[in-house]
C-alpha positions as semicolon CSV with decimal commas, in nm:
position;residue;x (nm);y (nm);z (nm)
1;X;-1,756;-9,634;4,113
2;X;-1,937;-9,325;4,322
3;X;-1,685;-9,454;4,637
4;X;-1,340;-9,465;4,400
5;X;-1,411;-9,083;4,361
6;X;-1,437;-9,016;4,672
7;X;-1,134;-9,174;4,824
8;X;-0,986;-9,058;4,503
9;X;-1,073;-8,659;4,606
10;X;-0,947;-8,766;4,963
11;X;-0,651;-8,835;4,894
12;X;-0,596;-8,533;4,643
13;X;-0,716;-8,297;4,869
14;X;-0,503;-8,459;5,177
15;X;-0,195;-8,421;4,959
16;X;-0,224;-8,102;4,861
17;X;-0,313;-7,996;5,180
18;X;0,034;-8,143;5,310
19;X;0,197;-8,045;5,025
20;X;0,159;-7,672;5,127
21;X;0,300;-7,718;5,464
22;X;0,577;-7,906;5,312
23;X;0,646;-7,645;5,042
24;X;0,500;-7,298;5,113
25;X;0,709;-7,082;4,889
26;X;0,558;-7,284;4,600
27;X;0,209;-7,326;4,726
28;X;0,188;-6,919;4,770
29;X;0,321;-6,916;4,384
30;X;0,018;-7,114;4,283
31;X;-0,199;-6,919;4,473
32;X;-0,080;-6,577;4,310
33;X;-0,158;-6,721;4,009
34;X;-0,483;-6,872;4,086
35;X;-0,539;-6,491;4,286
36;X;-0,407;-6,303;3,929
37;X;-0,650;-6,503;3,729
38;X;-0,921;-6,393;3,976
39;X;-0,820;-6,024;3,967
40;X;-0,820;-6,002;3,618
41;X;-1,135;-6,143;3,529
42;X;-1,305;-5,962;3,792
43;X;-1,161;-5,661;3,659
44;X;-1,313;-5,756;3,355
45;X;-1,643;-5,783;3,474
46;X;-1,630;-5,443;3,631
47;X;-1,513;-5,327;3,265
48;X;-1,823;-5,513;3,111
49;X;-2,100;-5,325;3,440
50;X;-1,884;-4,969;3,351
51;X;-1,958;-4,965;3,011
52;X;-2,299;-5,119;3,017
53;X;-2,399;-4,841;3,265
54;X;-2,563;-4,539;3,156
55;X;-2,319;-4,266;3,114
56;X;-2,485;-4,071;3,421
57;X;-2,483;-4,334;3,665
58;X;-2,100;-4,419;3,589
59;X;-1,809;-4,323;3,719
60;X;-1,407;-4,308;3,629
61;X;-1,347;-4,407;3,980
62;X;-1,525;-4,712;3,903
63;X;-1,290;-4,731;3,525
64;X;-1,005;-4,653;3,748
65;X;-1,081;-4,972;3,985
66;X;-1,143;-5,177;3,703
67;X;-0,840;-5,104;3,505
68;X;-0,633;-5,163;3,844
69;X;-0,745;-5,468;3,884
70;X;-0,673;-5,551;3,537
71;X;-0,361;-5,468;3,522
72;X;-0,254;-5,616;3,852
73;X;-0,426;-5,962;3,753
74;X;-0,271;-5,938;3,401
75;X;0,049;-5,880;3,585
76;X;0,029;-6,222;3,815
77;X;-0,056;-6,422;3,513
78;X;0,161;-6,334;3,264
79;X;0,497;-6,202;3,507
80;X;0,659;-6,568;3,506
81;X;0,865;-6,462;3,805
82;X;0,711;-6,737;4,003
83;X;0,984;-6,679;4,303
84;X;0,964;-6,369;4,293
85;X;0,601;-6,347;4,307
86;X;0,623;-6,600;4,613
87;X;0,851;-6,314;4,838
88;X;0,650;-6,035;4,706
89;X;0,316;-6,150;4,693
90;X;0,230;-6,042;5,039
91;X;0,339;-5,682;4,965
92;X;0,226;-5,697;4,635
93;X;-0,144;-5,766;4,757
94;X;-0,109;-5,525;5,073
95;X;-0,055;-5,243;4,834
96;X;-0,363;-5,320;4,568
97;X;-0,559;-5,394;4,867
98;X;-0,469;-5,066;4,994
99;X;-0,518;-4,899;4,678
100;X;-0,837;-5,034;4,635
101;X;-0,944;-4,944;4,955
102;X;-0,850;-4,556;4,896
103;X;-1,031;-4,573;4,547
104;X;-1,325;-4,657;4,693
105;X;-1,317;-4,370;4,920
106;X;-1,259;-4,148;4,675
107;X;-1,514;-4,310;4,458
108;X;-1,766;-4,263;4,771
109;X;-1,681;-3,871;4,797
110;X;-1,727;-3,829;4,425
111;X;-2,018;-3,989;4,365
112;X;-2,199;-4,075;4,680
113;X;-2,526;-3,996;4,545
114;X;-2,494;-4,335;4,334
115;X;-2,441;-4,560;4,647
116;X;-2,715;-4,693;4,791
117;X;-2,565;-4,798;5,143
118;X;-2,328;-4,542;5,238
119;X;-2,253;-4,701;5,556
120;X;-2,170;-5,045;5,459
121;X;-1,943;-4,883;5,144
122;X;-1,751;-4,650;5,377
123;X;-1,677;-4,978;5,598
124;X;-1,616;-5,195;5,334
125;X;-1,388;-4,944;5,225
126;X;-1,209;-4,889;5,563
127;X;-1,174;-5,253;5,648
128;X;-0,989;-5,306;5,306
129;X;-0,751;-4,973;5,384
130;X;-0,670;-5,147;5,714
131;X;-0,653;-5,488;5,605
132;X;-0,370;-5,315;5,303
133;X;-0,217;-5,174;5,583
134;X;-0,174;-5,470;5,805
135;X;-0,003;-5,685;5,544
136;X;0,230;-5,417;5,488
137;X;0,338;-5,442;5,823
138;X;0,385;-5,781;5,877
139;X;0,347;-5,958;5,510
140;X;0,594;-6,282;5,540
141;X;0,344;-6,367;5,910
142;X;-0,017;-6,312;5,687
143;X;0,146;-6,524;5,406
144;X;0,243;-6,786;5,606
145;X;-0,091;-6,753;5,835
146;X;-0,236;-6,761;5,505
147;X;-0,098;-7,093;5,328
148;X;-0,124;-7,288;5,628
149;X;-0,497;-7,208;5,667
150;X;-0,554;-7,330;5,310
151;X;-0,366;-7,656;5,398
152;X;-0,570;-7,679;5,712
153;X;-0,861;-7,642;5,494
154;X;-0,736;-7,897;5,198
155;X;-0,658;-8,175;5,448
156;X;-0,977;-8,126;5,630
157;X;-1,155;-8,116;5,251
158;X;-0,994;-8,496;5,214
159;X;-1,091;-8,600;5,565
160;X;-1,480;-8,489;5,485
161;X;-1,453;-8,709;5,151
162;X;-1,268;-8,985;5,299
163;X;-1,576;-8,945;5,567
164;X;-1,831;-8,965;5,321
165;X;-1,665;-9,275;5,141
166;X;-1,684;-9,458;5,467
167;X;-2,071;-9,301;5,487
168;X;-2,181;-9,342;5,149
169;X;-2,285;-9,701;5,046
C-alpha cells in the first residue's frame, strides 16, 4: 500500500506540474489565493506578537505592517475576481512588496533602538524595495518566470516520488 501512494503523489504532482505550463493564467489564480491566505494569516500573527508586546517595545510601524498585510491577504481571498487577480497579481504583489519594504525603513528610523541587527534589517529591507521595484517593471516576465519555476518544481516533486516508488520495496 506504502508504493500506491507514492506513484499516486507522482502522478499528482507530475500533473499539476504540467498543468501550469499548460494553463498559466489559472495556475497564477491559484497561487494568489494560496499567496492571500498566506498574507493574511501572517498578518495575523504579527497582530497576535503586536499586541502581546509590551507597550514600550512596540511599535505602530509594526500595527501598520500588520494591518497591510491583512488587508491585502483579506483582499486575495475574498475579491472573487479570479481573472483579474491573474493580470494583476504581478503588480498587485510589486506594490505590497514595495510597500512593505518602505515600512520597514521607516519602522528602522523610528525605532531602531528595538532592532537587534541593524544591518541585516536595513538589507532585508532594501532587497524587498528592489525586489517591489523590479516586478513593477517587468511584472507579466516575473509571473511567468514565476509559474513555470513552480511547474519545474511540481514535475520534478513527481519524478522524486515516482523515484522512490521504484526505490522503496
Amino acid at each position: 500500500m506504502h508504493s500506491f501512494w507514492l506513484i499516486l503523489s507522482s502522478v499528482f504532482f507530475g500533473v499539476a506540474g504540467v498543468y501550469c505550463f499548460l494553463h498559466p493564467t489559472d495556475a497564477l489564480s491559484a497561487v494568489g489565493l494560496y499567496a492571500g491566505f498566506l498574507v493574511f494569516f501572517g498578518g495575523l500573527s504579527q497582530l497576535i506578537r503586536y499586541f502581546g508586546t509590551a507597550g514600550e517595545r512596540r511599535s505602530r510601524w509594526q500595527l501598520v505592517t500588520a494591518a497591510l498585510d491583512v488587508l491585502f491577504g483579506g483582499w486575495l481571498l475574498v475579491s472573487g475576481y479570479y481573472v483579474l487577480l491573474a493580470a494583476f497579481l504581478p503588480f498587485m504583489m510589486a506594490g505590497y512588496i514595495l510597500a512593505r519594504g518602505i515600512l520597514l525603513f521607516v519602522y528602522y528610523f523610528r525605532a531602531k533602538e528595538t532592532v537587534k541587527s541593524p544591518g541585516f534589517f536595513l538589507t532585508a529591507a532594501a532587497v524587498q524595495v528592489i525586489l517591489g521595484v523590479g516586478l513593477a517593471m517587468a511584472p507579466l516576465f516575473a509571473a511567468k518566470v514565476f509559474i513555470y519555476a513552480v511547474g519545474a518544481g511540481l514535475i520534478w516533486c513527481g519524478f522524486t516520488c515516482f523515484a522512490m516508488w521504484r526505490e522503496v520495496k
